[in-house]
Short mmCIF file of C-alpha atoms and ligand atoms in Angstrom, two decimals:
data_model
loop_
_atom_site.label_atom_id
_atom_site.label_comp_id
_atom_site.label_asym_id
_atom_site.label_seq_id
_atom_site.Cartn_x
_atom_site.Cartn_y
_atom_site.Cartn_z
CA MET A 17 -7.43 -14.61 -3.35
CA ALA A 18 -7.69 -11.30 -5.13
CA ASN A 19 -10.79 -9.37 -4.10
CA GLU A 20 -11.28 -6.16 -6.05
CA ASN A 21 -14.65 -5.45 -4.32
CA GLN A 22 -13.04 -5.51 -0.90
CA LEU A 23 -10.37 -3.06 -2.07
CA GLN A 24 -13.02 -0.66 -3.39
CA SER A 25 -14.96 -0.93 -0.09
CA ILE A 26 -11.81 -0.15 1.91
CA ILE A 27 -11.01 2.88 -0.27
CA ALA A 28 -14.56 4.22 0.14
CA HIS A 29 -14.50 3.58 3.89
CA CYS A 30 -11.15 5.37 4.26
CA LYS A 31 -12.60 8.43 2.57
CA GLU A 32 -15.91 8.41 4.43
CA TYR A 33 -14.33 8.08 7.87
CA GLY A 34 -11.37 10.45 7.57
CA PHE A 35 -8.51 7.99 7.08
CA ILE A 36 -7.20 8.69 3.57
CA PHE A 37 -8.13 11.25 0.92
CA GLN A 38 -6.83 11.69 -2.58
CA SER A 39 -4.33 14.56 -2.67
CA SER A 40 -5.77 17.87 -3.96
CA GLU A 41 -9.16 16.23 -4.33
CA ILE A 42 -10.97 19.49 -5.10
CA TYR A 43 -8.76 19.77 -8.20
CA ASP A 44 -9.66 16.19 -9.18
CA GLY A 45 -6.65 14.72 -7.43
CA LEU A 46 -3.02 14.04 -8.24
CA GLY A 47 -2.14 10.56 -9.47
CA ALA A 48 -0.82 8.14 -6.84
CA VAL A 49 -0.49 10.83 -4.17
CA TYR A 50 -2.64 10.64 -1.03
CA ASP A 51 -3.31 12.65 2.14
CA TYR A 52 -3.98 11.13 5.53
CA GLY A 53 -6.98 12.49 7.42
CA GLN A 54 -7.51 12.73 11.16
CA TYR A 55 -7.74 8.99 11.84
CA GLY A 56 -5.33 7.87 9.12
CA ALA A 57 -2.63 10.16 10.51
CA GLU A 58 -3.08 8.67 14.01
CA LEU A 59 -3.01 5.11 12.65
CA LYS A 60 0.12 5.81 10.63
CA LYS A 61 1.84 7.50 13.57
CA ASN A 62 1.05 4.58 15.87
CA ILE A 63 2.58 2.10 13.40
CA ARG A 64 5.64 4.31 12.94
CA ASP A 65 6.07 4.63 16.71
CA TYR A 66 5.74 0.88 17.19
CA TRP A 67 8.38 0.17 14.56
CA TRP A 68 10.69 2.87 15.95
CA LYS A 69 10.35 1.50 19.46
CA SER A 70 10.93 -2.09 18.32
CA MET A 71 14.17 -1.00 16.66
CA THR A 72 15.69 1.76 18.79
CA GLN A 73 14.29 1.06 22.25
CA MET A 74 14.22 -2.74 22.28
CA HIS A 75 17.78 -3.12 20.94
CA ASP A 76 20.86 -1.73 22.73
CA ASN A 77 22.77 -1.58 19.47
CA ILE A 78 20.32 0.24 17.18
CA VAL A 79 20.00 4.01 17.13
CA GLY A 80 17.69 6.23 15.10
CA ILE A 81 18.47 9.25 12.93
CA ASP A 82 16.53 11.72 10.83
CA ALA A 83 18.42 12.61 7.66
CA ALA A 84 17.36 15.23 5.11
CA ILE A 85 15.38 14.42 1.98
CA PHE A 86 17.80 16.41 -0.20
CA MET A 87 21.28 14.98 -0.50
CA HIS A 88 24.38 15.79 -2.50
CA PRO A 89 23.69 14.69 -6.10
CA THR A 90 26.80 12.48 -6.13
CA VAL A 91 25.14 10.30 -3.47
CA TRP A 92 22.81 8.99 -6.17
CA LYS A 93 25.68 8.40 -8.59
CA ALA A 94 27.48 6.37 -5.94
CA SER A 95 24.38 4.41 -4.97
CA GLY A 96 23.71 3.49 -8.59
CA HIS A 97 20.33 5.25 -8.72
CA VAL A 98 21.31 7.72 -11.48
CA ASP A 99 22.39 4.90 -13.80
CA ASN A 100 20.27 1.96 -12.70
CA PHE A 101 17.08 3.16 -11.01
CA SER A 102 15.04 3.04 -14.16
CA ASP A 103 12.59 0.89 -16.06
CA PRO A 104 12.42 0.31 -19.80
CA MET A 105 9.33 2.08 -21.11
CA ILE A 106 7.50 2.33 -24.40
CA ASP A 107 4.90 4.89 -25.54
CA ASN A 108 1.99 4.34 -27.86
CA ARG A 109 2.05 7.21 -30.38
CA ASP A 110 -1.74 7.25 -30.87
CA SER A 111 -2.98 7.15 -27.29
CA LYS A 112 0.19 8.78 -25.78
CA LYS A 113 -0.05 6.14 -23.07
CA ARG A 114 3.25 5.03 -21.57
CA TYR A 115 3.82 1.42 -20.51
CA ARG A 116 6.46 -0.39 -18.58
CA VAL A 117 7.71 -2.86 -21.15
CA ASP A 118 7.64 -5.86 -18.81
CA HIS A 119 4.06 -5.05 -17.71
CA LEU A 120 2.91 -4.70 -21.32
CA ILE A 121 4.40 -8.05 -22.33
CA GLU A 122 3.22 -9.78 -19.13
CA ALA A 123 -0.34 -8.58 -19.74
CA HIS A 124 -0.19 -10.02 -23.25
CA ALA A 125 1.26 -13.31 -21.92
CA GLU A 126 -1.81 -13.68 -19.70
CA THR A 127 -3.96 -13.97 -22.84
CA LEU A 128 -1.87 -16.87 -24.24
CA GLU A 129 -1.77 -20.62 -23.64
CA LYS A 130 0.69 -21.60 -20.91
CA GLU A 131 3.41 -22.89 -23.22
CA ALA A 132 3.36 -19.82 -25.48
CA ALA A 133 3.21 -17.50 -22.45
CA ASP A 134 6.22 -19.19 -20.82
CA ALA A 135 8.23 -18.92 -24.02
CA LEU A 136 7.36 -15.24 -24.40
CA LEU A 137 8.25 -14.42 -20.80
CA GLN A 138 11.50 -16.34 -21.03
CA LYS A 139 12.50 -14.38 -24.11
CA MET A 140 11.52 -11.11 -22.41
CA ASP A 141 13.62 -11.96 -19.34
CA SER A 142 16.72 -12.62 -21.37
CA LEU A 143 16.27 -9.39 -23.39
CA LEU A 144 15.74 -7.40 -20.17
CA ALA A 145 18.83 -8.96 -18.58
CA ALA A 146 20.86 -7.98 -21.66
CA ASP A 147 19.38 -4.42 -21.77
CA ASP A 148 18.48 -5.22 -25.39
CA PHE A 149 15.91 -2.47 -26.03
CA ALA A 150 15.76 -2.98 -29.80
CA GLY A 151 15.11 -6.67 -29.16
CA LEU A 152 12.30 -5.82 -26.74
CA LYS A 153 10.62 -3.59 -29.30
CA THR A 154 10.92 -6.33 -31.93
CA LEU A 155 9.38 -8.80 -29.47
CA ILE A 156 6.40 -6.46 -28.92
CA GLU A 157 5.96 -5.99 -32.67
CA GLU A 158 6.37 -9.69 -33.51
CA ASN A 159 3.69 -10.57 -30.99
CA LYS A 160 1.38 -7.85 -32.37
CA ILE A 161 0.89 -6.42 -28.88
CA LYS A 162 -1.50 -3.47 -28.95
CA CYS A 163 -2.22 -0.51 -26.70
CA SER A 164 -5.34 -1.15 -24.61
CA VAL A 165 -6.53 2.44 -25.18
CA SER A 166 -5.92 3.08 -28.91
CA ASP A 167 -5.96 -0.58 -29.97
CA THR A 168 -2.99 0.13 -32.25
CA ALA A 169 0.59 -1.12 -32.33
CA ASN A 170 2.09 2.27 -33.23
CA TRP A 171 5.00 2.17 -30.74
CA THR A 172 7.96 4.43 -30.06
CA ASP A 173 11.39 2.94 -29.34
CA VAL A 174 11.97 1.44 -25.91
CA ARG A 175 13.73 3.89 -23.59
CA GLN A 176 14.99 3.86 -20.03
CA PHE A 177 12.97 6.08 -17.72
CA ASN A 178 14.56 7.09 -14.42
CA LEU A 179 12.20 6.94 -11.45
CA MET A 180 13.84 9.73 -9.46
CA PHE A 181 12.20 13.15 -9.19
CA ALA A 182 14.63 16.00 -9.76
CA THR A 183 14.44 19.68 -8.91
CA GLU A 184 16.82 22.63 -8.80
CA MET A 185 18.52 23.98 -5.71
CA GLY A 186 19.48 27.62 -5.24
CA ALA A 187 18.04 30.90 -6.46
CA VAL A 188 20.32 31.46 -9.45
CA ALA A 189 19.07 30.03 -12.71
CA SER A 190 21.87 28.30 -14.54
CA ASP A 191 22.36 27.75 -18.28
CA ASN A 192 23.20 24.20 -17.41
CA PRO A 193 20.27 22.81 -15.37
CA GLU A 194 22.39 19.77 -14.47
CA GLU A 195 24.57 22.05 -12.29
CA ASN A 196 21.88 22.81 -9.71
CA LYS A 197 20.07 19.51 -10.01
CA VAL A 198 19.11 17.74 -6.79
CA TYR A 199 16.91 14.69 -6.35
CA LEU A 200 14.11 13.89 -3.97
CA ARG A 201 15.44 10.77 -2.30
CA PRO A 202 13.99 7.54 -3.72
CA GLU A 203 14.91 5.63 -0.53
CA THR A 204 15.84 6.70 2.99
CA ALA A 205 18.73 4.22 3.21
CA GLN A 206 21.36 6.49 1.65
CA GLY A 207 20.96 9.05 4.46
CA ILE A 208 22.06 6.25 6.79
CA PHE A 209 25.05 5.16 4.70
CA VAL A 210 26.50 8.67 4.40
CA ASN A 211 26.14 9.16 8.16
CA PHE A 212 27.58 5.77 9.04
CA LEU A 213 30.85 7.10 10.51
CA ASN A 214 29.25 10.16 12.14
CA VAL A 215 26.95 7.90 14.13
CA GLN A 216 29.52 5.18 14.77
CA LYS A 217 32.05 7.67 16.16
CA THR A 218 29.74 9.96 18.14
CA GLY A 219 27.72 7.03 19.50
CA ARG A 220 30.85 4.90 20.08
CA MET A 221 28.97 2.10 18.35
CA LYS A 222 30.60 -1.32 18.08
CA ILE A 223 29.88 -3.70 15.25
CA PRO A 224 27.35 -5.28 14.93
CA PHE A 225 25.08 -2.23 15.20
CA GLY A 226 22.16 -0.69 13.38
CA ILE A 227 20.94 2.74 12.29
CA ALA A 228 17.21 3.21 11.78
CA GLN A 229 15.16 5.98 10.25
CA THR A 230 11.70 6.71 8.98
CA GLY A 231 10.83 9.29 6.38
CA LYS A 232 9.45 10.24 3.02
CA ALA A 233 10.75 8.80 -0.24
CA PHE A 234 9.71 9.72 -3.78
CA ARG A 235 9.50 7.65 -6.95
CA ASN A 236 8.01 8.65 -10.25
CA GLU A 237 6.20 5.33 -10.54
CA ILE A 238 4.87 4.80 -14.04
CA VAL A 239 2.25 2.26 -13.23
CA ALA A 240 0.93 3.51 -9.92
CA ARG A 241 -2.11 1.60 -8.78
CA GLY A 242 -3.60 -0.26 -5.85
CA PHE A 243 -4.55 2.76 -3.69
CA ILE A 244 -1.70 3.45 -1.23
CA PHE A 245 0.16 0.30 -2.29
CA ARG A 246 2.22 2.07 -4.94
CA MET A 247 2.51 5.82 -4.48
CA ARG A 248 4.74 8.52 -5.90
CA GLU A 249 5.32 10.03 -2.45
CA PHE A 250 5.46 7.50 0.38
CA GLU A 251 7.13 6.78 3.67
CA GLN A 252 9.73 4.14 4.46
CA MET A 253 10.98 2.69 7.73
CA GLU A 254 14.48 1.38 7.12
CA MET A 255 17.25 -0.05 9.24
CA GLN A 256 20.79 -0.75 8.10
CA PHE A 257 22.59 -3.28 10.25
CA PHE A 258 26.40 -3.08 9.97
CA VAL A 259 28.20 -6.38 10.45
CA ARG A 260 31.60 -8.03 10.12
CA PRO A 261 32.23 -9.29 6.56
CA GLY A 262 31.55 -13.00 6.49
CA THR A 263 28.80 -12.88 9.15
CA GLN A 264 26.13 -11.37 6.88
CA LYS A 265 24.34 -14.68 6.21
CA GLU A 266 23.69 -15.25 9.95
CA TRP A 267 22.43 -11.69 10.38
CA TYR A 268 20.28 -11.97 7.30
CA GLU A 269 18.57 -15.03 8.82
CA TYR A 270 18.29 -13.24 12.19
CA TRP A 271 16.55 -10.25 10.63
CA LYS A 272 14.22 -12.40 8.54
CA GLU A 273 13.02 -14.10 11.71
CA THR A 274 12.91 -10.93 13.81
CA ARG A 275 10.94 -8.99 11.26
CA MET A 276 8.43 -11.80 10.75
CA LYS A 277 7.90 -11.87 14.54
CA TRP A 278 7.19 -8.13 14.43
CA HIS A 279 4.57 -8.69 11.75
CA LEU A 280 2.93 -11.50 13.72
CA SER A 281 2.89 -9.31 16.83
CA LEU A 282 0.36 -7.13 14.97
CA GLY A 283 -2.11 -9.96 15.48
CA ILE A 284 -2.07 -10.98 11.81
CA PRO A 285 -2.11 -14.76 11.34
CA GLN A 286 0.93 -16.50 9.88
CA GLU A 287 -0.99 -17.77 6.85
CA HIS A 288 -1.56 -14.19 5.67
CA TYR A 289 2.22 -13.81 5.25
CA ARG A 290 4.83 -15.55 3.20
CA PHE A 291 8.49 -15.08 2.34
CA HIS A 292 9.43 -14.60 -1.27
CA ASP A 293 13.12 -15.22 -1.94
CA HIS A 294 14.60 -13.17 -4.78
CA VAL A 295 15.99 -15.43 -7.45
CA LYS A 296 17.41 -12.63 -9.59
CA LEU A 297 19.49 -10.60 -7.16
CA ALA A 298 20.26 -6.90 -7.52
CA HIS A 299 23.91 -6.28 -8.39
CA TYR A 300 24.73 -5.20 -4.81
CA ALA A 301 23.03 -8.06 -2.94
CA ASP A 302 24.17 -11.55 -1.98
CA ALA A 303 20.74 -12.53 -0.58
CA ALA A 304 17.33 -10.85 -0.58
CA CYS A 305 13.72 -11.68 0.19
CA ASP A 306 10.37 -9.98 0.60
CA ILE A 307 7.81 -10.44 3.33
CA GLU A 308 4.56 -10.62 1.39
CA TYR A 309 1.08 -10.08 2.78
CA ASP A 310 -2.15 -11.37 1.29
CA PHE A 311 -3.66 -8.01 0.21
CA PRO A 312 -7.09 -7.84 -1.45
CA MET A 313 -5.11 -7.91 -4.74
CA GLY A 314 -3.28 -11.09 -3.66
CA PHE A 315 0.14 -11.70 -2.07
CA LYS A 316 2.38 -8.63 -2.50
CA GLU A 317 5.56 -7.26 -0.96
CA VAL A 318 5.24 -5.22 2.22
CA GLU A 319 8.87 -5.40 3.40
CA GLY A 320 12.24 -6.23 1.89
CA ILE A 321 15.20 -7.79 3.71
CA HIS A 322 18.42 -7.40 1.79
CA SER A 323 21.98 -8.48 2.41
CA ARG A 324 23.64 -5.54 0.61
CA THR A 325 27.29 -6.56 1.08
CA ASP A 326 29.70 -3.57 1.32
CA PHE A 327 28.39 -2.15 -1.98
CA ASP A 328 27.05 1.19 -0.70
CA LEU A 329 29.83 2.09 1.75
CA LYS A 330 32.51 1.04 -0.73
CA ASN A 331 31.01 3.21 -3.46
CA HIS A 332 30.55 6.20 -1.14
CA GLN A 333 34.19 5.84 -0.11
CA GLN A 334 35.23 5.81 -3.76
CA PHE A 335 33.02 8.71 -4.90
CA SER A 336 33.66 10.94 -1.85
CA GLY A 337 37.33 10.13 -1.43
CA LYS A 338 36.66 9.81 2.36
CA LYS A 339 37.62 6.69 4.24
CA LEU A 340 34.56 4.80 5.47
CA THR A 341 36.31 1.93 7.24
CA TYR A 342 35.67 0.72 10.76
CA PHE A 343 38.39 -0.38 13.16
CA ASP A 344 37.45 -3.68 14.79
CA THR A 345 39.34 -3.77 18.09
CA GLU A 346 38.68 -7.47 18.60
CA LEU A 347 40.18 -8.41 15.24
CA ASN A 348 42.66 -5.52 15.29
CA GLN A 349 41.62 -4.85 11.70
CA HIS A 350 40.16 -2.07 9.53
CA TYR A 351 37.39 -3.02 7.13
CA ILE A 352 34.30 -1.74 5.35
CA PRO A 353 31.33 -3.36 7.13
CA TYR A 354 28.73 -5.45 5.35
CA VAL A 355 25.10 -4.41 5.65
CA VAL A 356 21.85 -6.26 6.19
CA GLU A 357 18.90 -3.98 5.54
CA THR A 358 15.27 -4.22 6.60
CA SER A 359 13.05 -1.89 4.57
CA ILE A 360 9.31 -1.61 5.10
CA GLY A 361 6.83 0.80 3.52
CA LEU A 362 4.78 2.61 6.15
CA ASP A 363 1.87 3.28 3.79
CA ARG A 364 1.88 -0.36 2.71
CA THR A 365 1.76 -1.36 6.38
CA VAL A 366 -1.23 0.97 6.84
CA MET A 367 -2.88 -0.74 3.88
CA MET A 368 -2.03 -4.16 5.29
CA LEU A 369 -3.62 -3.30 8.65
CA LEU A 370 -6.69 -1.82 6.96
CA SER A 371 -7.09 -4.94 4.79
CA GLU A 372 -6.79 -7.17 7.84
CA ALA A 373 -9.05 -5.08 10.07
CA TYR A 374 -11.90 -4.27 7.66
CA LYS A 375 -14.95 -6.45 8.32
CA GLU A 376 -18.54 -6.20 7.18
CA GLU A 377 -20.63 -8.07 9.74
CA ASP A 378 -24.21 -9.19 9.44
CA LEU A 379 -25.87 -8.75 12.84
CA SER A 380 -29.43 -9.55 11.75
CA THR A 381 -31.74 -11.30 14.18
CA GLU A 382 -35.15 -12.81 13.59
CA GLU A 383 -36.72 -9.51 14.66
CA LYS A 384 -34.67 -7.09 12.56
CA LYS A 385 -32.02 -6.74 9.91
CA ASP A 386 -28.77 -5.19 11.09
CA SER A 387 -25.13 -4.96 10.03
CA ARG A 388 -21.97 -3.06 10.86
CA VAL A 389 -18.65 -2.16 9.32
CA VAL A 390 -15.90 -2.51 11.87
CA LEU A 391 -12.15 -2.01 11.78
CA LYS A 392 -10.67 -4.63 14.10
CA PHE A 393 -7.30 -2.94 14.61
CA PRO A 394 -4.99 -4.20 17.34
CA PRO A 395 -5.54 -1.68 20.21
CA LEU A 396 -1.87 -0.66 19.95
CA VAL A 397 -2.35 0.94 16.51
CA ALA A 398 -6.02 1.99 16.72
CA PRO A 399 -6.36 5.76 16.12
CA ILE A 400 -8.63 6.23 19.16
CA LYS A 401 -8.20 3.90 22.13
CA LEU A 402 -11.20 4.86 24.24
CA ALA A 403 -14.51 6.58 23.51
CA ILE A 404 -16.16 8.19 26.53
CA LEU A 405 -19.91 8.52 26.10
CA PRO A 406 -22.27 10.06 28.65
CA LEU A 407 -25.71 8.49 28.17
CA LEU A 408 -27.42 11.89 28.54
CA LYS A 409 -26.33 15.50 28.16
CA LYS A 410 -27.61 16.30 31.65
CA ASP A 411 -27.84 15.19 35.29
CA GLY A 412 -24.10 15.65 35.84
CA LEU A 413 -23.19 12.76 33.47
CA PRO A 414 -21.07 14.92 31.08
CA GLU A 415 -19.07 16.20 34.08
CA ILE A 416 -18.18 12.66 35.19
CA ALA A 417 -17.29 11.74 31.61
CA ARG A 418 -15.03 14.80 31.23
CA GLU A 419 -13.30 13.91 34.48
CA LEU A 420 -12.54 10.41 33.14
CA GLN A 421 -11.32 11.92 29.89
CA ASN A 422 -8.96 14.25 31.75
CA GLU A 423 -7.60 11.32 33.74
CA CYS A 424 -6.94 9.21 30.61
CA ARG A 425 -5.90 11.69 27.93
CA PRO A 426 -2.27 12.12 29.03
CA TYR A 427 -1.80 8.36 28.50
CA PHE A 428 -3.70 7.59 25.30
CA LYS A 429 -6.02 9.14 22.74
CA CYS A 430 -9.64 9.46 23.90
CA PHE A 431 -12.75 10.60 22.11
CA TYR A 432 -15.66 12.33 23.87
CA GLU A 433 -19.14 12.35 22.37
CA GLU A 434 -22.58 13.11 23.79
CA LYS A 435 -24.70 13.43 20.61
CA ASP A 436 -27.04 10.76 19.15
CA THR A 437 -28.26 7.47 20.53
CA ILE A 438 -25.73 5.22 22.17
CA GLY A 439 -26.20 2.64 19.38
CA LYS A 440 -25.24 5.15 16.69
CA ARG A 441 -22.27 6.30 18.72
CA TYR A 442 -21.04 2.69 19.09
CA ARG A 443 -21.33 2.12 15.32
CA ARG A 444 -19.28 5.24 14.55
CA GLN A 445 -16.54 4.05 16.90
CA ASP A 446 -16.63 0.57 15.30
CA ALA A 447 -16.14 2.19 11.91
CA ILE A 448 -12.94 3.93 13.01
CA GLY A 449 -11.70 0.94 15.00
CA THR A 450 -11.95 2.18 18.61
CA PRO A 451 -11.41 -0.93 20.77
CA PHE A 452 -13.21 0.33 23.90
CA CYS A 453 -16.26 2.49 24.59
CA VAL A 454 -17.28 3.53 28.08
CA THR A 455 -20.80 4.73 28.88
CA ILE A 456 -21.56 6.90 31.88
CA ASP A 457 -25.13 6.59 33.17
CA HIS A 458 -27.17 7.29 36.29
CA GLN A 459 -25.85 4.20 38.03
CA THR A 460 -22.36 5.67 37.71
CA LYS A 461 -23.45 8.45 40.09
CA GLU A 462 -24.56 5.90 42.63
CA ASP A 463 -21.78 3.28 42.60
CA GLN A 464 -19.01 4.75 40.34
CA THR A 465 -19.36 1.91 37.82
CA VAL A 466 -19.46 2.36 34.06
CA THR A 467 -20.40 0.12 31.13
CA ILE A 468 -17.42 -0.86 29.06
CA ARG A 469 -18.12 -2.21 25.59
CA TYR A 470 -15.62 -4.34 23.69
CA ARG A 471 -15.52 -3.60 19.95
CA ASP A 472 -14.80 -7.07 18.57
CA GLU A 473 -17.28 -9.17 20.56
CA MET A 474 -19.66 -6.26 21.24
CA THR A 475 -19.97 -7.60 24.79
CA GLN A 476 -20.46 -5.24 27.69
CA GLU A 477 -19.70 -5.36 31.40
CA ARG A 478 -19.77 -3.03 34.34
CA ILE A 479 -16.48 -2.09 35.91
CA HIS A 480 -15.44 0.51 38.46
CA ILE A 481 -14.55 3.83 36.81
CA SER A 482 -11.14 3.74 38.49
CA GLN A 483 -10.26 0.56 36.52
CA VAL A 484 -10.80 2.05 33.05
CA ARG A 485 -7.41 3.69 32.54
CA GLU A 486 -5.50 0.58 33.65
CA LEU A 487 -7.57 -1.72 31.45
CA VAL A 488 -6.89 0.33 28.31
CA MET A 489 -3.22 0.79 29.18
CA LYS A 490 -2.80 -2.98 29.47
CA ALA A 491 -4.42 -3.56 26.08
CA ILE A 492 -2.13 -1.09 24.28
CA GLN A 493 1.07 -2.30 25.93
CA ALA A 494 3.45 -3.24 23.13
CA PHE A 495 6.32 -5.09 24.77
N1 GAP B 775 16.30 0.63 0.57
C1 GAP B 775 15.73 -0.48 -0.09
C2 GAP B 775 14.47 -0.16 -0.77
O1 GAP B 775 14.08 0.97 -0.90
P1 GAP B 775 12.47 -1.29 -2.01
O2 GAP B 775 12.08 -2.75 -2.10
O3 GAP B 775 12.57 -0.51 -3.27
O4 GAP B 775 13.82 -1.28 -1.20
C3 GAP B 775 11.25 -0.99 0.28
O5 GAP B 775 11.44 -0.55 -1.05
C4 GAP B 775 9.80 -0.92 0.67
O6 GAP B 775 9.29 0.39 0.42
C5 GAP B 775 8.89 -1.86 -0.11
O7 GAP B 775 8.85 -3.13 0.48
C6 GAP B 775 7.54 -1.16 0.01
O8 GAP B 775 6.90 -1.51 1.22
C7 GAP B 775 7.92 0.31 0.07
N2 GAP B 775 7.72 0.94 -1.25
C8 GAP B 775 8.55 0.92 -2.31
N3 GAP B 775 8.03 1.62 -3.34
C9 GAP B 775 6.84 2.09 -2.93
C10 GAP B 775 5.81 2.89 -3.52
N4 GAP B 775 5.94 3.37 -4.75
N5 GAP B 775 4.71 3.17 -2.78
C11 GAP B 775 4.57 2.72 -1.52
N6 GAP B 775 5.51 1.97 -0.90
C12 GAP B 775 6.62 1.65 -1.59
#
């Protein structure tokens, strides 16, 4: 169920507690670009590390690389991004607002009766499939679709708009800007494809094997909305799994199951996820699906699993003129491997975990009204694992607390705080999702016990100070 209020609360909470800020906020921000603050950066890093470990450490046959953002411009010709990575757009001449044609028509369809809406969408789909831009414009005009800002139907022609950002490389200005043109990568996957043989040979990798990487990708999204759901600069975590031609269906099923298990291991219930199989496949794919999560805006894609055939390697071989075949010693045969890809957005995963973790709890009793906002992150990804809180700033309590902090900090991220009442300090830790708080008091001096408080249940117990490190370590153990 879509819940716009919850989304707004999460956005406000992220800003107030140092998770996510709008980029260049003091200049009124930059559209669909965000910065991660002190807790957001930790959360994001923990998710990235967990994914990286699940791929490269928990599988013998998957290795990780870190390819550059800039690549030879021909890479994007070969991958199809120069010609195909675009959306048909239309501008309203009066408001100067630009629309994605399918979004404009879909929004209009929502205002119609079901039968009329279905007919309109069916017509749109066939025009889109045929790249019939004149037909799309006629469809918009025939249906008297208006701009929501100017309320006029004064439209330009429909044009393709490429989503890649381009810049120039090198110091010498050229008369022909195309000469020095380089792109900011729109996906990390191509850095893996062009390094396929480098890694296979130097790592003596045998098929089936995978190459993983995480990194920034850039897309000039036209309709960028939904907080960090659709950004112009974002991070992907992708893995290309190279397999024998003919075995791709099995591996596709394997990766669907494996990736869903990874999602469930984040403590998110099954009913908050669903698979969405692609009916209309991209030209390079022979099977594709999304893992969708039930965001505050409803079910939306968080990860894609694509069986990409030999499309990318074959095209890179053709465009580069370099052989990209693999010699299979078991079959005594050279071939271009097929690829099954898993591709997840890191920022979308952050948003998924925030949506799942964010809770407003009413703690009122008969005596007094009370409430808290808590982020119930799995301990593994929580930005801070343990808050160490001396009850008083005196009587040797800070010294004991600092000693515990020094013991724990090489293993996980701790937070030390001695200001304010203990209740206020607990609430602040709830708001940033710290799973454990430990309080040092006078009894600690007598019997070396501390009070440990559990974030989710808000229960407390006394344990020996020497047990604290072990207890937290156990809770953040991933595998
Ligand atoms: N290499 C395949 C590929 O890039 P994709 O479905 O375009 O496939 C994969 O992107 C994932 O990247 C998506 O499932 C999503 O999580 C994330 N992603 C894509 N565009 C994004 C954007 N504009 N902002 C944030 N995340 C995005």
